[in-house]
PDB file of C-alpha atoms in Angstrom:
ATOM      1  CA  UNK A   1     -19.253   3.638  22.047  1.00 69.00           C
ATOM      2  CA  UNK A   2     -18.145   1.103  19.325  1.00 73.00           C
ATOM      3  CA  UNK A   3     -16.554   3.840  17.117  1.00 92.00           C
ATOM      4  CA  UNK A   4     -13.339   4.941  15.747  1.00 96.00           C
ATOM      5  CA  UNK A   5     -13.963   8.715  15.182  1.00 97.00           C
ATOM      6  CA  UNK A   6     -11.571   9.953  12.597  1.00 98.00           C
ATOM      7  CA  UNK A   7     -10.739  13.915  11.197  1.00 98.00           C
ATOM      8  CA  UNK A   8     -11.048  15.540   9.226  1.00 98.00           C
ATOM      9  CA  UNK A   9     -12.963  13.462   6.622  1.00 97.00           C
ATOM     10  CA  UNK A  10     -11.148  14.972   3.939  1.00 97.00           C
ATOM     11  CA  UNK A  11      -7.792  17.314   3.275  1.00 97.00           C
ATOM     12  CA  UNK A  12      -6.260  19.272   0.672  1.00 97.00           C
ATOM     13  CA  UNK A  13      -2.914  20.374   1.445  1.00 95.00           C
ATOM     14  CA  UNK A  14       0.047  22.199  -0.598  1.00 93.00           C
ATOM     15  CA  UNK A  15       3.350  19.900  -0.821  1.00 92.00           C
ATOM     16  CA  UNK A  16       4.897  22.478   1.669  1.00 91.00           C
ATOM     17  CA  UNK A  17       1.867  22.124   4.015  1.00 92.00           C
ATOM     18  CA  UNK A  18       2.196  21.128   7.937  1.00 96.00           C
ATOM     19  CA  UNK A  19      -1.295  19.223   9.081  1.00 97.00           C
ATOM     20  CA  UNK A  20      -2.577  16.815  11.167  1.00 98.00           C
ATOM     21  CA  UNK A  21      -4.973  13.617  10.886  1.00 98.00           C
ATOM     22  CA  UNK A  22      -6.557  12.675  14.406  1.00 98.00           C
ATOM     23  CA  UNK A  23      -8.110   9.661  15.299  1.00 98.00           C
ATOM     24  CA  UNK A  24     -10.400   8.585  18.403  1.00 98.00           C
ATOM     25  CA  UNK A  25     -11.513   5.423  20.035  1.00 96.00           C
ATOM     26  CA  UNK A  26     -13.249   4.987  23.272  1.00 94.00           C
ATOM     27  CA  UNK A  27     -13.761   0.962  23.393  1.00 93.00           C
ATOM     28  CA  UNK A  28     -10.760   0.351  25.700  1.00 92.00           C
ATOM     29  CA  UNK A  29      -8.677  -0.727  23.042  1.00 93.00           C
ATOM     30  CA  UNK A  30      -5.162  -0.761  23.840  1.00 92.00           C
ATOM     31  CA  UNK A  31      -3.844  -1.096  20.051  1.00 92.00           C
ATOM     32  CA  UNK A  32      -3.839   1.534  17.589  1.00 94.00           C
ATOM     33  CA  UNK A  33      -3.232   1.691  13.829  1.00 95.00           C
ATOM     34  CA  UNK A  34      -2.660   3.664  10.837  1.00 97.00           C
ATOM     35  CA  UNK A  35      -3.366   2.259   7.249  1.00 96.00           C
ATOM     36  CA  UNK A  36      -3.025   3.629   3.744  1.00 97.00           C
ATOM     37  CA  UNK A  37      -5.549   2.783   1.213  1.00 97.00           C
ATOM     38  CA  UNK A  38      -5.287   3.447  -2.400  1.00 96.00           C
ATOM     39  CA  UNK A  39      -8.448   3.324  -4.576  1.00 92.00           C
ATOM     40  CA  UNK A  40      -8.901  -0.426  -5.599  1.00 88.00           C
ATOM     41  CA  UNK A  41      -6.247  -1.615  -3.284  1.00 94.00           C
ATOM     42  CA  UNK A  42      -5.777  -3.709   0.066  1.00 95.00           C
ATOM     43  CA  UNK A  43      -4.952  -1.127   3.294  1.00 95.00           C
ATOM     44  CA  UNK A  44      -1.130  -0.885   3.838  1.00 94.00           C
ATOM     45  CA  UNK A  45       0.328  -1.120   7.149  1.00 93.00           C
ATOM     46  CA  UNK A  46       2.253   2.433   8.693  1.00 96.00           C
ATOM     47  CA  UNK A  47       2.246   2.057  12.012  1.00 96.00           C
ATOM     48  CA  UNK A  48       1.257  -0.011  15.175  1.00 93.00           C
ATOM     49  CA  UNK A  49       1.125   1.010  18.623  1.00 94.00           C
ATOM     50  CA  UNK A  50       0.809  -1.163  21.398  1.00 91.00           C
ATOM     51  CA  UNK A  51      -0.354  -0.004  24.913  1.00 92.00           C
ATOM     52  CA  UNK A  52       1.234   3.500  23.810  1.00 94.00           C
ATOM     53  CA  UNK A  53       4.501   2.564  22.327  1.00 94.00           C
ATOM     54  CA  UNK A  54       5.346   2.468  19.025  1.00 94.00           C
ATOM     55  CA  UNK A  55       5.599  -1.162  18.001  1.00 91.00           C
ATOM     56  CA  UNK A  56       5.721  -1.615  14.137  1.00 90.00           C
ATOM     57  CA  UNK A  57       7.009   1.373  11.505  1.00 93.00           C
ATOM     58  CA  UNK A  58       6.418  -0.401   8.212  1.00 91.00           C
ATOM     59  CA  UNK A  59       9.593   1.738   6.671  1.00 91.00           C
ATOM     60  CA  UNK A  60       7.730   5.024   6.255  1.00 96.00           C
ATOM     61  CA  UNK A  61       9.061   7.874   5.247  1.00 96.00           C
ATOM     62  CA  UNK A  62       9.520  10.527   7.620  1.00 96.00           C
ATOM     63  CA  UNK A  63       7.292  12.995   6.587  1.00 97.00           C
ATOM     64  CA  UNK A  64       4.537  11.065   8.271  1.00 98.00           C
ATOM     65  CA  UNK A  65       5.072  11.069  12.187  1.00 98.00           C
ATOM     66  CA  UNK A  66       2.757   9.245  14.386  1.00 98.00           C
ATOM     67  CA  UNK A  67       1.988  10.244  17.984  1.00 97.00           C
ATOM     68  CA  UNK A  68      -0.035   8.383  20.777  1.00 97.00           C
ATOM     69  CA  UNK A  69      -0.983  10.644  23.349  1.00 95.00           C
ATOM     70  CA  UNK A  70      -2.662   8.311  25.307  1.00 93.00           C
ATOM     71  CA  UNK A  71      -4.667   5.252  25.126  1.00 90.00           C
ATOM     72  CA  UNK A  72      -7.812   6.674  23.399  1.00 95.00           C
ATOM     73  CA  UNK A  73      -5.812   9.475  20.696  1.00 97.00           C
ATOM     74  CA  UNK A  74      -3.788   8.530  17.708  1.00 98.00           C
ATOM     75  CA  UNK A  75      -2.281  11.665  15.716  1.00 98.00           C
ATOM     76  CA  UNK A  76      -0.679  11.108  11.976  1.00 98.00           C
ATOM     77  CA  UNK A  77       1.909  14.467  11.473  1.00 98.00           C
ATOM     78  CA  UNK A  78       1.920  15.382   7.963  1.00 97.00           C
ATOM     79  CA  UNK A  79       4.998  17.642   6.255  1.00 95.00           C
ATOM     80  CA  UNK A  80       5.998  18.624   2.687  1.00 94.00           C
ATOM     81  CA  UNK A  81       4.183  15.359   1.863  1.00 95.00           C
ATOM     82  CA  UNK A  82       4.010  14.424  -2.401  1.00 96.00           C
ATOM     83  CA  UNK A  83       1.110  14.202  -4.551  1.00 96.00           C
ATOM     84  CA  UNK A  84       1.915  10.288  -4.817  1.00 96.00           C
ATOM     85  CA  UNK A  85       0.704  10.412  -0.850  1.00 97.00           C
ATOM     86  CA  UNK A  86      -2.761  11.357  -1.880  1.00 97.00           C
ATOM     87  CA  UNK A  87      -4.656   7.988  -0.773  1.00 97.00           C
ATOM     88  CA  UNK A  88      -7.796   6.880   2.112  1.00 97.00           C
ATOM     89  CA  UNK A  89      -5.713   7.157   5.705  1.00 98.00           C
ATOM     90  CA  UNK A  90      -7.748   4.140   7.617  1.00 97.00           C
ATOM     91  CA  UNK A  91      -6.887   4.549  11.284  1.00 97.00           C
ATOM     92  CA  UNK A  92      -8.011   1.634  12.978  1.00 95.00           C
ATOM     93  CA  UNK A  93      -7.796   0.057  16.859  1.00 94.00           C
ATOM     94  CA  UNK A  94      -8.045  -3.935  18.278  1.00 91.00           C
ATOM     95  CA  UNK A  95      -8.065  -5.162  22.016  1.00 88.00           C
ATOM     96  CA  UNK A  96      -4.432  -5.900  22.385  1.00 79.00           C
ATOM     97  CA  UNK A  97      -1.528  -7.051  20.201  1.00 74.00           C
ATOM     98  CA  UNK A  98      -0.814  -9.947  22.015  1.00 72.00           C
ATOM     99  CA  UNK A  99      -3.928 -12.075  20.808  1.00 73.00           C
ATOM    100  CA  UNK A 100      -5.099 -11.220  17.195  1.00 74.00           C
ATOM    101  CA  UNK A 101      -8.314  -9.469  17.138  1.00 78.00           C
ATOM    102  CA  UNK A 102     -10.270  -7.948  14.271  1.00 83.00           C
ATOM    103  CA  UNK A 103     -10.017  -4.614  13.986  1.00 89.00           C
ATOM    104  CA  UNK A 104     -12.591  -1.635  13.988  1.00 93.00           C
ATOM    105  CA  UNK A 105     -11.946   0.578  11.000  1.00 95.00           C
ATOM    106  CA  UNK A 106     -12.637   4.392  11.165  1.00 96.00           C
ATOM    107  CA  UNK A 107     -14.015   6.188   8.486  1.00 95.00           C
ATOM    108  CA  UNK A 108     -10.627   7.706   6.996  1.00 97.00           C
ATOM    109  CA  UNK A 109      -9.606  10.394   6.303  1.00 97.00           C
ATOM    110  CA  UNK A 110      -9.200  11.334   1.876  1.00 97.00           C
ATOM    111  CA  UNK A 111      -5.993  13.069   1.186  1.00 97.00           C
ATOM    112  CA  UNK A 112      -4.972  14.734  -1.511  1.00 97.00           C
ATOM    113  CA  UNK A 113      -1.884  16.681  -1.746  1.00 96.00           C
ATOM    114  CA  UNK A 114      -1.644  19.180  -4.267  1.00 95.00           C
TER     115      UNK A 114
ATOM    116  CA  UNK B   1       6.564 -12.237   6.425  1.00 78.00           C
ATOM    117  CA  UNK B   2       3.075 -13.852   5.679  1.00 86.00           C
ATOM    118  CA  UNK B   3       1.943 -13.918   2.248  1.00 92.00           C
ATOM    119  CA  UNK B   4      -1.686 -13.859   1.540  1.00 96.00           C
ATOM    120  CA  UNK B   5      -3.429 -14.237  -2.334  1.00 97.00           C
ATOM    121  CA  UNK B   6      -7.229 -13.609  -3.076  1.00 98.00           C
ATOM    122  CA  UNK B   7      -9.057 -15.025  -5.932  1.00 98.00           C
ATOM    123  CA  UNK B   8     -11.557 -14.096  -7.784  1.00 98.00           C
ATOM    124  CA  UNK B   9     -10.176 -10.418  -8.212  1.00 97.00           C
ATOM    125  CA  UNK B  10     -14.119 -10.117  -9.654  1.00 98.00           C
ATOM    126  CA  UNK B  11     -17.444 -12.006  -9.007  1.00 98.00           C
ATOM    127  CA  UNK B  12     -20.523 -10.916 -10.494  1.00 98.00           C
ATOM    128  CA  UNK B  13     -23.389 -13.515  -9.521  1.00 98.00           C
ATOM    129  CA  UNK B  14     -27.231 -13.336  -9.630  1.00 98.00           C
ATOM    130  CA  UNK B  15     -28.986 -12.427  -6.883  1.00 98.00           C
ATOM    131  CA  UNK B  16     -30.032 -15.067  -4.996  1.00 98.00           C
ATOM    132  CA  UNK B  17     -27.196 -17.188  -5.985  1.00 98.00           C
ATOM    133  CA  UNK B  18     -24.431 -18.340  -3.766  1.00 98.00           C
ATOM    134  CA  UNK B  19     -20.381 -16.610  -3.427  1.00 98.00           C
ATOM    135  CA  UNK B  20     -17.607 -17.841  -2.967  1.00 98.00           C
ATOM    136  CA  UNK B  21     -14.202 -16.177  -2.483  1.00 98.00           C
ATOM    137  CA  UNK B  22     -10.757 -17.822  -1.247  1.00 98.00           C
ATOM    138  CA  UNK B  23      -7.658 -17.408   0.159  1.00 98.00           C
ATOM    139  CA  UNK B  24      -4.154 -18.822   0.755  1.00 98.00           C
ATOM    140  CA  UNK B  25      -1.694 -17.974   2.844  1.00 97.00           C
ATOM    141  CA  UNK B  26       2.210 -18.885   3.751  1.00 95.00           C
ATOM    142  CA  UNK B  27       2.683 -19.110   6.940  1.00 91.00           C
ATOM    143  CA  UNK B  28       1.395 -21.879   8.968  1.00 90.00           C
ATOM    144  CA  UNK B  29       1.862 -20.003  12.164  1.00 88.00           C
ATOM    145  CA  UNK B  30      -1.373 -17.810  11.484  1.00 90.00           C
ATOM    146  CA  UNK B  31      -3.991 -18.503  14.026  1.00 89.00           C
ATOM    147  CA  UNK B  32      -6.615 -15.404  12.813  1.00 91.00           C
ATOM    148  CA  UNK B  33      -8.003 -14.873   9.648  1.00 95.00           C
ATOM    149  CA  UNK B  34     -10.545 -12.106   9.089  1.00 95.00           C
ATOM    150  CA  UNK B  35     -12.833 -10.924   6.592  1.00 97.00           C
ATOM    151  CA  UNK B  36     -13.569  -7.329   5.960  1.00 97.00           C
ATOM    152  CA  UNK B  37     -16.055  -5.846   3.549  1.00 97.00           C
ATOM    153  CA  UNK B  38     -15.932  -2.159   2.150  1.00 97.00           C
ATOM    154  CA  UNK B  39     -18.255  -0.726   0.465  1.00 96.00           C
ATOM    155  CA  UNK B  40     -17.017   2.270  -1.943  1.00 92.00           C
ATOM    156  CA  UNK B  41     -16.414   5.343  -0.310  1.00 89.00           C
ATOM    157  CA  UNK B  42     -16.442   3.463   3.052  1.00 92.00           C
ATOM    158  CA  UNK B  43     -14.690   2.102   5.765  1.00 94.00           C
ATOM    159  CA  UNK B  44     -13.876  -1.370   6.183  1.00 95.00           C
ATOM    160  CA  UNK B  45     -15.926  -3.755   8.064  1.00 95.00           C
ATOM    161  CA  UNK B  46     -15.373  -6.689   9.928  1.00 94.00           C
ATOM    162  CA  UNK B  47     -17.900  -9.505   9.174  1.00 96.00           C
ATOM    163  CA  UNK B  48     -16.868 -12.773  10.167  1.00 96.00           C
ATOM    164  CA  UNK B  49     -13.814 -14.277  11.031  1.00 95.00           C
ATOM    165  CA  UNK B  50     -12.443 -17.154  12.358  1.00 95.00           C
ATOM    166  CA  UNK B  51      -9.273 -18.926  14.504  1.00 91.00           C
ATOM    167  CA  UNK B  52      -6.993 -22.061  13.808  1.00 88.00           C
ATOM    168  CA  UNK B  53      -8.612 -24.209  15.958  1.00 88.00           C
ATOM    169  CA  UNK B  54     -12.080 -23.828  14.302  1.00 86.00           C
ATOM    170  CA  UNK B  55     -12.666 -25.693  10.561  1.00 92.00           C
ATOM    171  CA  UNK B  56     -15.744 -23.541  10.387  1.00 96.00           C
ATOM    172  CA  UNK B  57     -18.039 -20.642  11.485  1.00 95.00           C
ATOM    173  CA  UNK B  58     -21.841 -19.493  10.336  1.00 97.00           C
ATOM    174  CA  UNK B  59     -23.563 -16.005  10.644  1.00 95.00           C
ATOM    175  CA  UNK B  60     -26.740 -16.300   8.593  1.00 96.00           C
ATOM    176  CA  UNK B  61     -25.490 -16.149   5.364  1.00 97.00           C
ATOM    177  CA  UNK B  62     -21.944 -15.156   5.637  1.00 98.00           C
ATOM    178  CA  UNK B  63     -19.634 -18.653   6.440  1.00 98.00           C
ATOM    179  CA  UNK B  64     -16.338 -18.982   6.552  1.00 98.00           C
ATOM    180  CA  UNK B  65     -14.560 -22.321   6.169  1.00 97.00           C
ATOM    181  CA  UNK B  66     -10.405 -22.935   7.359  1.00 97.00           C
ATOM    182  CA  UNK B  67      -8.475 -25.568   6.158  1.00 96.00           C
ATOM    183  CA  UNK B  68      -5.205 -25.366   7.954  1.00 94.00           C
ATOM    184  CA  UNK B  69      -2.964 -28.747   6.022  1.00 94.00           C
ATOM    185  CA  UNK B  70      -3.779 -26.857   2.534  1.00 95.00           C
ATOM    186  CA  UNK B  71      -3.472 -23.204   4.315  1.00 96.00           C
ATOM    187  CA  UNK B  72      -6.485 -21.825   2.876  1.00 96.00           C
ATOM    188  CA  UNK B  73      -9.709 -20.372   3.471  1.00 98.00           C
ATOM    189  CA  UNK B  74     -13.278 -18.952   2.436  1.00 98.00           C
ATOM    190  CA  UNK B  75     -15.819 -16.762   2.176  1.00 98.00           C
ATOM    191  CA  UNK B  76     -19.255 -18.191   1.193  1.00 98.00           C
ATOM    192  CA  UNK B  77     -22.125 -15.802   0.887  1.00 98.00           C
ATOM    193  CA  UNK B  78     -25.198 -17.472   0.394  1.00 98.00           C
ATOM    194  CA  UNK B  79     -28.942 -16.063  -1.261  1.00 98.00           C
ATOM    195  CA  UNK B  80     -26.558 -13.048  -2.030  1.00 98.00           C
ATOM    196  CA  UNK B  81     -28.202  -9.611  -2.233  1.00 97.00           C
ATOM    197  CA  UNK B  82     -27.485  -6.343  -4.183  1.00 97.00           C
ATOM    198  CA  UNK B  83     -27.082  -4.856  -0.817  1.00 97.00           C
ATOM    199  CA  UNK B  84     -23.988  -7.750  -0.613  1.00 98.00           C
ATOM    200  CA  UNK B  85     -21.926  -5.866  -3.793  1.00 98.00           C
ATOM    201  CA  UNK B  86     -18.722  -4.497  -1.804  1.00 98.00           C
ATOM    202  CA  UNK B  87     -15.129  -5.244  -2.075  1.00 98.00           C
ATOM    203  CA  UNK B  88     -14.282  -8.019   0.685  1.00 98.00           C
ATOM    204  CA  UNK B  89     -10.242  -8.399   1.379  1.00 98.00           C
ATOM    205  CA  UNK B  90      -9.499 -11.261   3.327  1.00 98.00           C
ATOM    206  CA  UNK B  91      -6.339 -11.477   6.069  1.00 96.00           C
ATOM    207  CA  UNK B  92      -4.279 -13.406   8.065  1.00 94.00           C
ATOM    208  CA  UNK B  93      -2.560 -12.200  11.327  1.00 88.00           C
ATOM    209  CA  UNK B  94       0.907 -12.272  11.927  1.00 79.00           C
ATOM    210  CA  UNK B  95       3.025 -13.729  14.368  1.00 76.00           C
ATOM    211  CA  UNK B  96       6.061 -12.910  17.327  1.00 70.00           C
ATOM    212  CA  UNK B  97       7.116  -9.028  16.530  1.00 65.00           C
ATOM    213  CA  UNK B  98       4.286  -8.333  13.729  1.00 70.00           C
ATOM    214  CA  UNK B  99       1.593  -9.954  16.334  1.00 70.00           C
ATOM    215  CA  UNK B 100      -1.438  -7.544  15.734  1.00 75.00           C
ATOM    216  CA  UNK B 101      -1.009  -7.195  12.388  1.00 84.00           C
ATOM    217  CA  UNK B 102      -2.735  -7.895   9.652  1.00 89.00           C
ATOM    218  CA  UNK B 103      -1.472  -9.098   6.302  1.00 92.00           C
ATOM    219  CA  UNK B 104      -4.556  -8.540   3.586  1.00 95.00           C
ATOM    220  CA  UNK B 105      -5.220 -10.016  -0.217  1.00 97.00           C
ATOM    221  CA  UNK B 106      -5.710  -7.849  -2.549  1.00 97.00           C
ATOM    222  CA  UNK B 107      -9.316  -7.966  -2.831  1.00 98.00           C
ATOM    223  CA  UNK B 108     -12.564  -9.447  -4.344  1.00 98.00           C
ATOM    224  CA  UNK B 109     -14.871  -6.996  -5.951  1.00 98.00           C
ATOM    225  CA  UNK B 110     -18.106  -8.740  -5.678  1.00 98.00           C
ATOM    226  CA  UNK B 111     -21.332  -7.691  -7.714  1.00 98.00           C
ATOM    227  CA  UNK B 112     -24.349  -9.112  -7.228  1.00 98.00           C
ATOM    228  CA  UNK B 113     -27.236  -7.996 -10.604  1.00 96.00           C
ATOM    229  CA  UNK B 114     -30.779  -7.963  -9.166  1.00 92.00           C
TER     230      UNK B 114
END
């Protein structure tokens, strides 16, 4: 398997909404990302986590809350989120932090927050 | 933290003709620099990439060439194809605490007329 599985593919969700983006990976890899994308723009960095542990929060707010369950699941909370956080969510996964590998991209997950 | 810019933000070439996008970055302690293409609606893809201590790697048509003194780098996409119309970001990793991550231009929309 040489996926990242993400879902759903796409949410809707009221500004006083409580959901849930879920992301899979079953190559091993021991780091785990979430990205922002807005249309015509570069990914953002949210978060990194490293063997488990969260190891880079890129300032969000806290209205997104990641959780690693364990080496193959990576969760992205979502609560009274804005419509200015409607954008792609790119969750994506490399070997290992320690050397810098490419990553593997999943399919996202479109947002929109009405 | 690292700095990356992207130019051409557009590149419309015939097909058949030859691409060329580059990059700069800022900080000299970057030993990974990937190239991702997305194609709209998609997920981004990892399709060549290359490390400090290599000037220059070939995959059929896709190069990429590294100059580390001047601190940039390129794409080069020869006999380009429609197929070959994406947007490709370029990166550079980071380095101690932001190891892992990846710090992406802004993008090259690249069109290639049949």
């Amino acid at each position: 398997d040489t996926e990242v599985t993400q879902t759903p593919k796409h949410l809707v969700m009221g500004m006083t909404n409580k959901k849930s983006l879920k992301c899979e990976q079953h190559m091993g890899h021991r780091a785990m990302y979430w990205y922002k994308q807005k249309a015509k723009k570069p990914p953002e960095l949210m978060f990194v986590y490293s063997y488990e542990k969260l190891s880079i929060n890129e300032s969000v707010p806290s209205r997104f809350s990641p959780e690693c369950p364990n080496s193959s699941l990576l969760n992205l909370h979502l609560h009274a989120l804005q419509p200015e956080d409607s954008a792609l969510y790119l969750c994506a996964s490399s070997q290992e932090t320690t050397v810098n590998y490419g990553y593997t991209f999943g399919s996202g997950t479109r947002l929109t927050v009405v | 933290g690292e700095n990356v810019e992207q130019h051409p933000s557009t590149l419309s070439v015939q097909e058949g003709d030859s691409a060329v996008i580059k990059c700069t970055y800022s900080d000299s302690a970057s030993n990974y620099f990937p190239w991702y293409k997305q194609e709209l609606g998609k997920r981004p893809q990892l399709i060549i990439d290359i490390r400090s201590n290599v000037g220059e790697k070939k995959d059929q048509r896709i190069a990429v060439t590294l100059n580390k003194t001047a601190k940039h780098f390129s794409l080069h996409i020869t006999e380009t194809q429609p197929e070959d119309s994406a947007v490709y970001f370029c990166a550079a990793s980071g380095r101690g605490s932001t190891l892992g991550r990846l710090y992406f231009g802004r993008g090259t929309q690249l069109t290639v007329w049949p």
